[in-house]
Amino acid sequence: MCGIVGYIGKRPIVNTLLNGLKRLEYRGYDSAGIAVVEDDNIKLIKKPGKVSNLQNSIEIEWPGYENIEFNLGIAHTRWATHGTPVEKNAHPHIDDKQSFSVVHNGIIENYSSIKKQLIKKGHKFSSDTDSEVIAHLISELYEGDFVKAVAAALKQLHGTYGVAVISKYHNDRIIVARKGSPIVIGVGNDEMIIGSDVSALISYTRKVIYLNDNDIAILKKNDIEIIDVENIPVTRETAHIDWDPASAEKSGYDHFMLKEIFEQPESIKNAIRGRLNFETGSPILQGLGFVPKEMVELSNIVIAACGTSFYAGLVGEYYFEDLANITTEVAQAAEFRYRNPIIQPHTMVIAVSQSGETADTLAAVREAKQKGALVAGLCNTVGSTIAREAGVGVYLHAGPEIGVASTKAFTCQVVIMLMMALKFGRSHRLSRQKGLEISKEITEIPKLVEEVLKSAQEIEKIAKKYASVKNAFYIGRGYLYPVALEGALKLKEISYIHAEGYHAAELKHGPIALLEERIPVIALANDVPGKDKIIGNIQECKARKSPVIATATAGDNEIEEHADDVIWIPKCSNFINPIPTVVALQLFSYYVAKEKGCSIDQPRNLAKSVTVE
Ligand code: F6R
C-alpha cells in the first residue's frame, strides 16, 4: 500500500528520496509527493500518477535541485483510502502555517472529530484525507518542543499509523513513529534512511532498526533516540538485512512477475535448503522452536491468512490432515477476531503472510495469542511485524517478491507447509520410511517446476487464444481445488478478466447456469485421485458449449479427447501436484495479461501489502 521514505544525511536529498520512492513503486499507488526542509522553510511538491510525474514537476519547479543543499526530506506514494487520488490528497500534508509536514500510512479512525475541533480553532484544511489532521494537530499542540507535540498528537489518534514528520523549526531531525503500520530505519554513516519497507533503503545500508508499535524515533544524521508515547526511552535491536539489492531488479525480464515465476526452482530450493533430514525423515525447522512434547500434543491447527496466502493455507489444510492427522481449519484472517473463534487446548495458529504486514493477519495473530494458542508465522519478509509478533515460525526464503501478484511466495508457502506437516506427522503416526519417501519427493519439486517453465511458449500460445474472453471458470478437486481458486485469482487480478474458482462438483449447484461458448473452463484434470470425476465435469461443461483448457499429467493422452487445449504437468505424487500446476496457471495468467497489454506488476486498484482492514 502507501510507501514512506525519509532521509537525513550527506547524499543529495531529493535524488535519494526519489530513488526510495521508485523502490516502493511495486507496492501499488496512485500519487506521490515529497517535502524537504531548506534552512527554515518547508518546500513541497506532490502529483497524481507515477513517481516520474513527480520527478518531472520537481525538475520544473526546483531547477538544479541536485545541487541545492536541503537539510532533510520525506516522501510518499499514496494508495487512496480517504479522498480520490488527486493532487490535494497526495502526501506529504502540511498544516496551514506551513510549519509541520507529515507522510502517513494507515487510517486515522477519529480524524473527522479531530478535524472539526481544529476547524473551530481556525485551522484551514486543504485535502479530504484523514492524514492531514496529523500535521494540523502537531502544529496546534506545538509549544517549542517538537517531540512533545508529536507524542501528544499521536496519543489523540485512534487507528493505525506509520508516520514521518518534519518541521521548519527543527531542520536537524525527522521524527518517525508507528502503530500498526511498519517503519524501518536504515542506519548509515552520518545518515539515516527511513522506509515503510526495507526495499526503500537496501541500496544504502543493510543495518536496520524495526520500530515496534507505539515507538517514536527522533532521527538526526548521526544519532537516533527511541522513546514511547509516554516519553520513556526504549531500546530496539539493530538487524542485518542479507538480501542482495540486485534481487529487487528485473534482470532482463519484461516484468517482475515473470522473473518471479521463473525464479521458483531457485526460491523453492532456498525454502528447502538445510531443512530436510534424511536420517529421521522429520524436517528441521529451527524457527518453530516447539518442544517435542508440544508437537505430540498438537491436536488442532488453524491457518489464518488472506488472498493468495489463504489459498496456500487451503493446500496446507490437506497436508496437515493427510500427513499429520491433525484437524485443521483455514480461517479468513479478516474474520478471525470478529467471530470469536474457539481455540481448543493444544491448538496452533499458523499465520501465513508473504509481507508479514497484512493488517488482518496481524490482528489474527494478536487474537490467537490472547486466546492462548501456540502461534507460528510463515512469512517471507524477515523482521516483518507478523514474524516478530508470532515469536516463532518459518521464513520462506523466497527472496523479495516485487510483482503485486504473488507467485513464488505461494509455492514456497505450500512447500513449507508440506515440510511442517511432515514434521508434525513424524511426531504423530507417520513412519520413518514414509517420512524419507516424502522428503525425497520434496527435493524433486524444483525440477518439476523447471519442466513446467520449459513449456512457457506453449502456454503462451494457449493464453493468446483466450485473451479476449470476459469470464472464465477454474475447477479442481482434492489437492487441486485450492489451486483452481488461486488460478482464478491470478487471472482476475492481472488481466481484469472475471474468473471464478470452484470445486468441480460445485459447478452443478448453480454456476453451471452461466456456461456458454464464450466462457472457457480451466479444468485441473491431472492424473490424481478424482480425475475420472473431473472428466465427467468436463463433459458437463462441453455439453454447455464451454471451451475447456485442461491441465493434465504428461503422458495421459486420453485427456486430449475431452479438452480443447491441454497444459501438460510432469508426473508427480498427488500432494506435490499443486506446485507445478499452479506455476502453469501463473504463466497462463501472465501471458493473457501481457496479450491484453495490462499493467502486470502494478495492477489497477491493488497494493502489494494490505496494511489496512
Ligand atoms: C494476490 C496477492 C494477495 C496477497 C494478500 C495477502 O496475488 O498477492 O492476495 O496474497 O494480500 O498478502 P500477504 O501474504 O502479504 O499477507
XYZ file of C-alpha atoms and ligand atoms in Angstrom:
629
model
C 0.000 0.000 0.000
C 1.280 3.513 0.644
C 5.033 3.905 0.846
C 7.107 6.156 3.085
C 10.680 7.313 2.553
C 12.673 9.783 4.605
C 16.293 10.877 4.505
C 18.722 12.941 6.545
C 22.426 12.851 5.704
C 25.110 13.704 3.222
C 23.568 12.466 -0.045
C 21.572 14.701 -2.410
C 18.258 14.692 -0.577
C 15.803 14.803 -3.491
C 17.544 12.110 -5.542
C 17.757 9.828 -2.539
C 14.068 10.277 -1.776
C 13.071 9.719 -5.420
C 15.183 6.555 -5.574
C 13.476 5.323 -2.435
C 10.035 6.046 -3.921
C 10.951 4.164 -7.092
C 11.900 1.157 -4.964
C 8.471 1.294 -3.363
C 6.510 1.633 -6.608
C 5.805 -2.095 -6.590
C 3.539 -1.690 -3.578
C 0.881 -0.062 -5.766
C -0.007 3.644 -5.537
C -1.851 6.417 -7.292
C 0.010 9.624 -6.387
C 3.358 10.692 -4.991
C 4.903 13.636 -3.196
C 7.963 14.975 -1.487
C 8.685 17.614 1.200
C 12.114 18.981 2.094
C 13.405 21.430 4.640
C 15.639 24.147 3.235
C 17.091 26.247 6.063
C 13.881 27.141 7.907
C 11.278 26.549 5.219
C 9.367 23.512 4.096
C 9.104 23.067 0.315
C 6.623 20.580 -1.021
C 5.590 19.086 -4.367
C 3.007 16.377 -4.962
C 1.359 14.958 -8.057
C -1.217 12.348 -9.013
C 0.109 9.412 -11.039
C 3.551 7.939 -11.199
C 6.779 8.940 -9.438
C 8.032 10.010 -12.895
C 5.299 12.734 -12.962
C 6.549 13.953 -9.608
C 10.123 13.947 -10.865
C 9.132 15.991 -13.945
C 7.458 18.593 -11.729
C 10.476 18.760 -9.432
C 12.722 19.403 -12.444
C 10.490 22.312 -13.470
C 9.737 23.799 -10.051
C 13.123 23.272 -8.373
C 15.625 23.674 -11.245
C 19.097 22.443 -10.300
C 17.613 20.600 -7.319
C 20.512 18.133 -7.345
C 22.829 20.901 -6.222
C 20.568 22.556 -3.655
C 21.641 21.812 -0.092
C 18.398 20.759 1.512
C 18.646 19.683 5.144
C 16.373 16.667 5.089
C 13.189 15.352 3.493
C 10.271 12.945 3.462
C 8.374 11.419 0.547
C 5.363 9.222 -0.077
C 3.475 7.081 -2.554
C -0.238 7.105 -1.766
C -2.861 4.409 -2.295
C -6.166 6.227 -1.850
C -8.393 5.391 1.113
C -9.938 8.726 2.174
C -10.344 11.020 -0.828
C -9.767 10.483 -4.539
C -6.242 10.246 -5.997
C -5.799 13.934 -6.829
C -3.010 16.366 -6.015
C -4.554 17.872 -2.888
C -4.984 14.416 -1.310
C -1.441 13.223 -2.077
C 1.112 13.285 0.766
C 3.068 14.966 2.309
C 0.477 17.058 4.098
C 1.284 20.330 5.754
C -0.501 22.490 8.314
C -1.787 25.890 7.235
C 1.127 27.695 8.914
C 3.481 25.641 6.697
C 5.385 24.534 9.805
C 4.949 20.754 10.022
C 4.761 18.254 7.222
C 3.699 14.638 7.529
C 3.610 11.450 5.497
C 1.297 8.789 6.850
C 0.443 5.143 6.176
C -2.602 3.663 7.888
C -6.023 5.001 8.774
C -6.949 7.559 11.427
C -10.405 6.448 12.517
C -11.282 9.542 14.587
C -9.961 12.069 12.071
C -13.336 13.593 11.450
C -13.930 14.642 15.093
C -10.343 15.952 15.401
C -10.767 17.864 12.142
C -13.999 19.506 13.361
C -12.307 20.640 16.588
C -9.339 22.034 14.688
C -11.580 23.856 12.207
C -13.332 25.503 15.174
C -9.896 26.688 16.300
C -9.322 28.294 12.911
C -7.370 25.605 11.008
C -7.944 25.546 7.274
C -7.750 22.124 5.667
C -6.839 21.573 2.058
C -7.479 17.848 1.497
C -10.148 15.196 2.045
C -7.744 12.861 3.804
C -7.601 11.541 7.332
C -3.809 12.084 7.319
C -3.858 15.862 7.076
C -5.202 16.158 10.640
C -1.861 14.877 11.960
C 0.057 17.888 10.621
C -2.556 20.332 11.949
C -2.766 18.623 15.325
C 1.014 18.738 15.825
C 1.010 22.398 14.859
C -1.830 23.085 17.307
C -0.017 21.331 20.162
C 3.441 22.758 19.441
C 4.901 24.989 22.148
C 8.561 24.822 21.193
C 9.149 21.088 21.828
C 8.824 19.094 18.588
C 8.917 15.631 20.193
C 6.376 16.574 22.848
C 3.986 17.945 20.227
C 4.268 14.793 18.076
C 3.791 12.480 21.084
C 0.771 14.488 22.297
C -0.780 14.406 18.823
C -0.231 10.659 18.411
C -1.898 9.998 21.751
C -5.098 11.525 20.397
C -5.200 9.355 17.275
C -7.304 6.201 17.047
C -6.439 3.797 14.265
C -3.153 2.893 12.664
C -0.170 4.866 11.587
C 3.350 4.784 10.315
C 4.366 8.434 10.146
C 7.351 10.621 9.390
C 7.190 14.260 10.440
C 9.425 17.222 9.652
C 9.330 20.779 10.943
C 10.656 24.079 9.682
C 11.651 24.892 13.289
C 13.925 21.834 13.569
C 15.958 21.346 10.425
C 18.225 18.726 12.006
C 15.739 15.939 12.692
C 12.944 13.733 11.366
C 10.524 12.162 13.788
C 9.032 8.793 12.883
C 6.500 6.694 14.742
C 4.449 3.570 14.255
C 1.299 1.907 15.452
C 0.086 -0.895 13.229
C 1.893 0.254 10.087
C 5.548 -0.619 9.610
C 8.511 1.751 9.742
C 12.104 0.641 9.230
C 15.097 2.868 9.906
C 18.258 2.302 7.892
C 21.330 3.345 9.836
C 24.222 4.531 7.648
C 27.406 6.503 8.246
C 26.265 10.009 9.089
C 22.897 9.321 7.511
C 19.516 7.828 8.352
C 17.091 6.478 5.763
C 13.510 5.705 6.605
C 11.287 3.289 4.730
C 7.926 1.675 5.137
C 9.757 -1.429 3.986
C 13.395 -2.316 3.506
C 13.309 -2.077 -0.285
C 13.419 1.723 0.074
C 16.764 1.637 1.848
C 18.522 -1.598 0.943
C 20.754 0.057 -1.655
C 22.154 2.410 1.026
C 22.592 0.259 4.116
C 21.988 -3.239 5.439
C 21.845 -2.093 9.078
C 18.237 -1.581 10.090
C 16.079 -0.963 13.137
C 12.414 -2.019 13.079
C 10.154 0.138 15.193
C 7.553 -1.529 17.401
C 4.030 -0.223 17.880
C 3.926 2.988 19.946
C 7.617 3.749 19.343
C 8.660 7.273 18.420
C 12.158 7.722 16.963
C 13.980 11.020 16.728
C 16.486 10.788 13.898
C 19.429 13.067 13.375
C 22.049 12.243 10.772
C 24.344 10.565 13.311
C 22.054 9.907 16.235
C 18.882 8.010 16.948
C 16.762 8.159 20.081
C 13.700 5.949 20.535
C 11.000 6.605 23.133
C 7.423 5.514 23.653
C 4.411 7.851 23.629
C 4.914 8.380 27.388
C 8.446 9.657 26.680
C 10.136 6.596 28.250
C 13.327 5.606 26.366
C 13.207 2.171 24.713
C 15.947 0.080 23.122
C 15.487 -1.649 19.774
C 17.997 -4.058 18.299
C 19.818 -3.401 15.057
C 19.224 -6.151 12.476
C 21.202 -7.029 9.358
C 19.385 -7.473 6.035
C 21.041 -10.143 3.975
C 19.234 -9.948 0.646
C 21.025 -8.615 -2.304
C 19.689 -5.343 -3.826
C 20.100 -6.949 -7.293
C 17.333 -9.413 -6.385
C 14.931 -6.460 -6.452
C 15.816 -5.708 -10.122
C 14.053 -7.120 -13.210
C 17.272 -8.714 -14.550
C 16.196 -8.593 -18.201
C 12.654 -9.931 -17.725
C 9.764 -7.810 -19.044
C 8.062 -7.882 -15.675
C 8.871 -8.720 -12.077
C 6.021 -11.220 -12.169
C 7.644 -13.194 -14.986
C 11.007 -13.034 -13.259
C 9.469 -14.283 -10.046
C 7.626 -17.114 -11.832
C 10.939 -18.205 -13.372
C 12.764 -17.871 -10.058
C 10.640 -20.582 -8.475
C 13.022 -23.530 -8.901
C 15.597 -21.443 -7.031
C 13.253 -19.971 -4.429
C 11.872 -23.425 -3.634
C 15.443 -24.753 -3.299
C 16.117 -21.938 -0.843
C 12.975 -22.745 1.108
C 14.047 -26.393 1.388
C 17.782 -25.849 1.891
C 19.129 -27.389 5.106
C 15.666 -28.299 6.308
C 15.159 -31.895 5.182
C 16.586 -34.637 7.351
C 17.412 -37.909 5.634
C 18.167 -39.674 8.930
C 14.872 -39.156 10.713
C 12.547 -38.170 7.874
C 11.451 -35.256 10.071
C 12.399 -31.807 8.710
C 14.497 -29.435 10.787
C 12.505 -26.234 11.169
C 14.556 -24.459 13.821
C 12.392 -21.352 13.893
C 9.383 -23.314 15.122
C 11.053 -23.809 18.466
C 8.309 -26.038 19.880
C 9.460 -28.747 22.235
C 8.702 -32.346 21.121
C 6.001 -32.644 23.809
C 4.084 -29.713 22.296
C 4.366 -31.308 18.854
C 2.994 -34.632 20.114
C 0.158 -32.939 21.942
C -0.807 -30.776 18.997
C -4.419 -31.644 18.186
C -5.713 -28.712 16.127
C -4.293 -26.311 13.586
C -5.885 -23.080 12.441
C -4.314 -21.372 9.435
C -5.097 -17.643 9.248
C -4.299 -15.727 6.065
C -5.648 -13.522 3.271
C -5.769 -13.773 -0.525
C -3.172 -15.986 -2.150
C -1.730 -16.883 1.250
C -5.214 -18.085 2.252
C -5.278 -20.385 -0.775
C -1.825 -21.703 0.141
C -3.357 -22.366 3.564
C -6.092 -24.455 1.932
C -3.409 -26.677 0.407
C -1.768 -26.778 3.849
C -5.042 -27.992 5.356
C -4.858 -31.118 3.166
C -1.233 -31.686 4.214
C -1.842 -31.346 7.942
C -4.838 -33.666 7.842
C -3.378 -36.210 5.407
C 0.176 -36.454 6.703
C -0.033 -35.354 10.323
C -3.562 -36.457 11.134
C -4.258 -33.116 12.821
C -7.673 -31.469 12.496
C -7.114 -28.292 10.514
C -9.215 -25.267 9.679
C -8.316 -22.401 7.368
C -9.667 -19.081 8.599
C -10.122 -15.846 6.690
C -7.818 -13.661 8.756
C -10.185 -10.705 8.279
C -12.951 -12.535 10.135
C -10.880 -14.367 12.713
C -11.058 -11.825 15.527
C -14.650 -10.842 14.832
C -16.165 -14.298 15.020
C -14.675 -15.031 18.442
C -13.054 -18.330 17.399
C -12.927 -21.261 19.786
C -9.313 -22.145 20.453
C -9.069 -25.623 21.957
C -6.090 -26.571 24.134
C -3.108 -27.742 22.037
C -4.087 -25.612 19.062
C -1.530 -23.987 16.840
C -2.448 -20.945 14.798
C -0.267 -20.523 11.723
C -0.320 -17.011 10.257
C 0.656 -17.195 6.588
C 1.763 -13.918 5.046
C 4.278 -13.078 2.353
C 4.708 -9.488 3.510
C 4.294 -10.189 7.202
C 2.441 -6.870 7.401
C -1.129 -7.687 6.334
C -3.320 -5.896 8.876
C -5.963 -8.618 9.169
C -3.440 -11.431 9.521
C -1.583 -9.450 12.167
C -4.827 -8.910 14.066
C -5.460 -12.676 13.893
C -2.008 -13.306 15.407
C -2.833 -10.972 18.290
C -6.244 -12.563 18.868
C -4.755 -16.071 18.760
C -2.108 -15.122 21.340
C -4.775 -13.552 23.501
C -6.654 -16.856 23.419
C -3.585 -18.835 24.417
C -2.822 -20.616 21.123
C 0.676 -21.558 20.059
C 1.265 -19.071 17.254
C 3.667 -19.505 14.361
C 4.335 -17.114 11.490
C 5.020 -18.233 7.938
C 6.416 -15.057 6.435
C 8.719 -14.120 3.614
C 9.806 -10.725 4.876
C 12.439 -11.123 7.553
C 11.824 -8.890 10.558
C 8.240 -8.123 9.482
C 5.678 -7.399 12.173
C 3.921 -10.774 11.958
C 7.255 -12.619 12.064
C 8.270 -10.673 15.150
C 4.964 -10.833 16.960
C 4.367 -14.516 16.262
C 7.655 -15.137 18.025
C 8.237 -18.495 16.322
C 7.812 -19.531 12.725
C 9.446 -20.436 9.469
C 10.738 -17.980 6.910
C 10.003 -18.731 3.260
C 13.393 -17.541 1.958
C 11.681 -16.816 -1.379
C 13.620 -13.557 -1.789
C 11.890 -10.206 -2.341
C 8.582 -10.501 -4.173
C 8.018 -7.269 -6.067
C 5.216 -8.118 -8.547
C 1.910 -7.349 -6.869
C 0.534 -10.742 -7.875
C 2.041 -13.286 -5.540
C 3.737 -16.225 -7.271
C 6.934 -17.526 -5.724
C 5.670 -16.794 -2.216
C 2.681 -19.096 -2.845
C 4.799 -22.057 -3.939
C 7.227 -21.564 -1.034
C 4.337 -21.308 1.434
C 2.978 -24.605 0.127
C 6.378 -26.301 0.286
C 6.974 -25.085 3.849
C 3.550 -26.272 4.994
C 4.326 -29.641 3.426
C 7.534 -29.783 5.476
C 5.685 -28.683 8.621
C 3.054 -31.362 8.080
C 5.805 -33.905 7.602
C 7.439 -32.797 10.842
C 4.191 -32.937 12.824
C 3.324 -36.219 11.126
C 6.611 -37.732 12.294
C 5.706 -36.685 15.853
C 2.376 -38.484 15.413
C 1.712 -41.568 13.284
C 3.826 -41.110 10.164
C 6.519 -43.768 9.769
C 10.206 -43.004 9.220
C 10.014 -44.800 5.871
C 7.140 -42.604 4.697
C 8.932 -39.524 6.057
C 12.011 -40.363 3.981
C 9.936 -41.007 0.854
C 8.171 -37.665 1.155
C 11.463 -35.862 1.879
C 12.861 -37.312 -1.330
C 9.821 -36.128 -3.279
C 10.220 -32.636 -1.853
C 13.746 -32.459 -3.237
C 12.334 -33.204 -6.726
C 9.972 -30.187 -6.698
C 12.401 -27.628 -8.230
C 12.969 -29.963 -11.213
C 9.233 -30.418 -11.725
C 8.791 -26.643 -11.756
C 11.613 -26.315 -14.280
C 9.759 -28.771 -16.534
C 6.666 -26.573 -16.469
C 8.709 -23.450 -17.167
C 10.119 -25.142 -20.274
C 6.577 -25.219 -21.675
C 6.105 -21.441 -21.264
C 5.835 -20.905 -25.025
C 3.068 -23.465 -25.453
C 1.207 -21.959 -22.521
C 1.633 -18.522 -24.098
C 0.014 -19.797 -27.340
C -2.991 -21.096 -25.428
C -3.211 -17.886 -23.386
C -3.279 -15.745 -26.549
C -6.173 -17.795 -27.871
C -8.312 -16.992 -24.836
C -7.111 -13.454 -24.029
C -10.271 -11.790 -25.319
C -12.736 -13.634 -23.069
C -14.616 -11.693 -20.408
C -15.291 -14.541 -17.964
C -13.687 -17.840 -17.027
C -14.173 -20.682 -14.569
C -11.485 -22.757 -12.894
C -12.412 -26.136 -11.451
C -10.471 -28.644 -9.403
C -10.833 -31.374 -6.802
C -8.791 -32.579 -3.835
C -5.344 -31.006 -3.666
C -6.098 -29.166 -6.895
C -9.234 -27.458 -5.587
C -7.290 -24.642 -3.835
C -5.132 -24.369 -6.965
C -8.295 -23.658 -9.001
C -9.101 -20.816 -6.583
C -5.590 -19.409 -6.820
C -5.561 -19.768 -10.638
C -8.774 -17.736 -10.879
C -7.426 -15.060 -8.526
C -4.233 -14.725 -10.593
C -6.215 -14.290 -13.802
C -8.614 -11.700 -12.434
C -6.058 -9.564 -10.640
C -3.646 -9.063 -13.518
C -5.819 -9.429 -16.634
C -9.103 -7.995 -15.253
C -10.978 -10.992 -16.639
C -13.741 -12.049 -14.303
C -12.700 -15.509 -13.154
C -14.215 -17.803 -10.551
C -12.598 -20.821 -8.945
C -14.908 -23.651 -7.890
C -14.747 -27.145 -6.581
C -15.592 -29.137 -9.707
C -18.576 -30.747 -8.010
C -19.984 -27.352 -7.018
C -20.381 -26.231 -10.605
C -23.660 -28.123 -10.845
C -25.021 -26.360 -7.790
C -25.500 -23.046 -9.538
C -22.629 -21.647 -11.624
C -23.203 -24.085 -14.484
C -26.167 -21.861 -15.404
C -23.648 -19.338 -16.736
C -21.743 -21.639 -19.066
C -21.845 -20.983 -22.813
C -19.430 -20.849 -25.742
C -17.815 -17.549 -24.659
C -16.905 -18.779 -21.171
C -13.922 -21.132 -21.010
C -13.448 -23.568 -18.171
C -9.939 -24.330 -16.955
C -10.234 -27.862 -15.586
C -7.427 -29.261 -13.428
C -7.619 -32.813 -14.685
C -4.209 -34.137 -13.641
C -3.878 -37.867 -13.144
C -4.611 -37.857 -9.415
C -7.484 -39.322 -7.383
C -10.695 -37.731 -8.639
C -9.527 -37.471 -12.253
C -12.389 -39.614 -13.575
C -14.880 -37.372 -11.865
C -13.238 -34.265 -13.334
C -13.550 -35.820 -16.774
C -17.261 -36.151 -16.070
C -17.337 -32.474 -15.072
C -15.521 -31.556 -18.307
C -18.267 -33.356 -20.270
C -20.856 -31.292 -18.439
C -19.042 -28.104 -19.469
C -18.629 -29.233 -23.075
C -22.330 -30.053 -23.213
C -22.951 -26.353 -22.451
C -20.513 -25.394 -25.267
C -17.818 -24.002 -22.966
C -14.327 -24.449 -24.366
C -12.164 -26.442 -21.943
C -8.493 -25.942 -21.196
C -7.273 -28.865 -19.131
C -4.142 -29.334 -17.114
C -3.142 -32.974 -17.414
C -0.342 -35.292 -16.409
C 2.336 -35.737 -19.057
C 1.676 -38.961 -20.965
C -2.022 -39.080 -20.088
C -3.071 -38.523 -23.693
C -6.646 -39.604 -23.108
C -7.381 -36.065 -21.921
C -6.942 -34.686 -25.437
C -10.213 -36.349 -26.409
C -12.073 -34.238 -23.888
C -10.370 -30.837 -23.809
C -9.851 -28.142 -26.453
C -6.374 -27.311 -25.156
C -4.062 -29.111 -22.766
C -1.329 -27.794 -20.495
C 0.969 -30.643 -19.508
C 2.163 -31.107 -15.935
C 5.023 -33.535 -15.164
C 4.084 -36.702 -13.326
C 4.358 -36.474 -9.538
C 2.554 -37.532 -6.365
C -0.938 -36.342 -5.611
C 0.251 -33.976 -2.872
C 3.052 -32.465 -4.990
C 0.723 -31.713 -7.923
C -0.458 -28.298 -6.650
C 3.028 -26.837 -7.093
C 3.825 -27.461 -10.782
C 0.154 -26.953 -11.628
C -0.052 -23.518 -10.052
C 3.122 -22.497 -11.896
C 1.397 -23.369 -15.192
C -1.628 -21.278 -14.183
C 0.620 -18.352 -13.195
C 2.160 -18.454 -16.672
C -1.268 -18.679 -18.283
C -2.480 -15.555 -16.411
C 0.741 -13.714 -17.137
C 0.511 -14.304 -20.891
C -3.200 -13.442 -21.027
C -2.467 -10.136 -19.238
C 0.523 -9.483 -21.492
C -1.565 -10.073 -24.599
C -4.135 -7.602 -23.266
C -1.419 -5.023 -22.541
C -2.257 -4.834 -18.815
C -0.068 -3.272 -16.152
C 1.133 -6.628 -14.885
C 3.380 -5.689 -11.975
C 1.079 -2.988 -10.648
C -2.487 -3.951 -11.480
C -5.093 -1.245 -11.011
C -6.521 -0.792 -7.507
C -4.160 -3.358 -5.960
C -1.443 -2.933 -3.372
C 1.342 -5.353 -2.568
C 0.905 -5.185 1.141
C -2.542 -4.528 2.584
C -1.886 -2.734 5.840
C -5.435 -1.500 6.459
C -8.542 -3.515 7.363
C -2.599 -11.953 -4.714
C -1.957 -11.383 -3.557
C -2.783 -11.086 -2.363
C -1.984 -11.431 -1.091
C -2.760 -10.987 0.150
C -2.052 -11.372 1.432
O -1.683 -12.222 -5.732
O -0.778 -11.145 -3.571
O -3.989 -11.756 -2.386
O -1.738 -12.796 -1.065
O -2.930 -9.598 0.123
O -0.788 -10.825 1.483
P 0.330 -11.388 2.446
O 0.676 -12.748 2.003
O 1.456 -10.420 2.318
O -0.265 -11.386 3.833
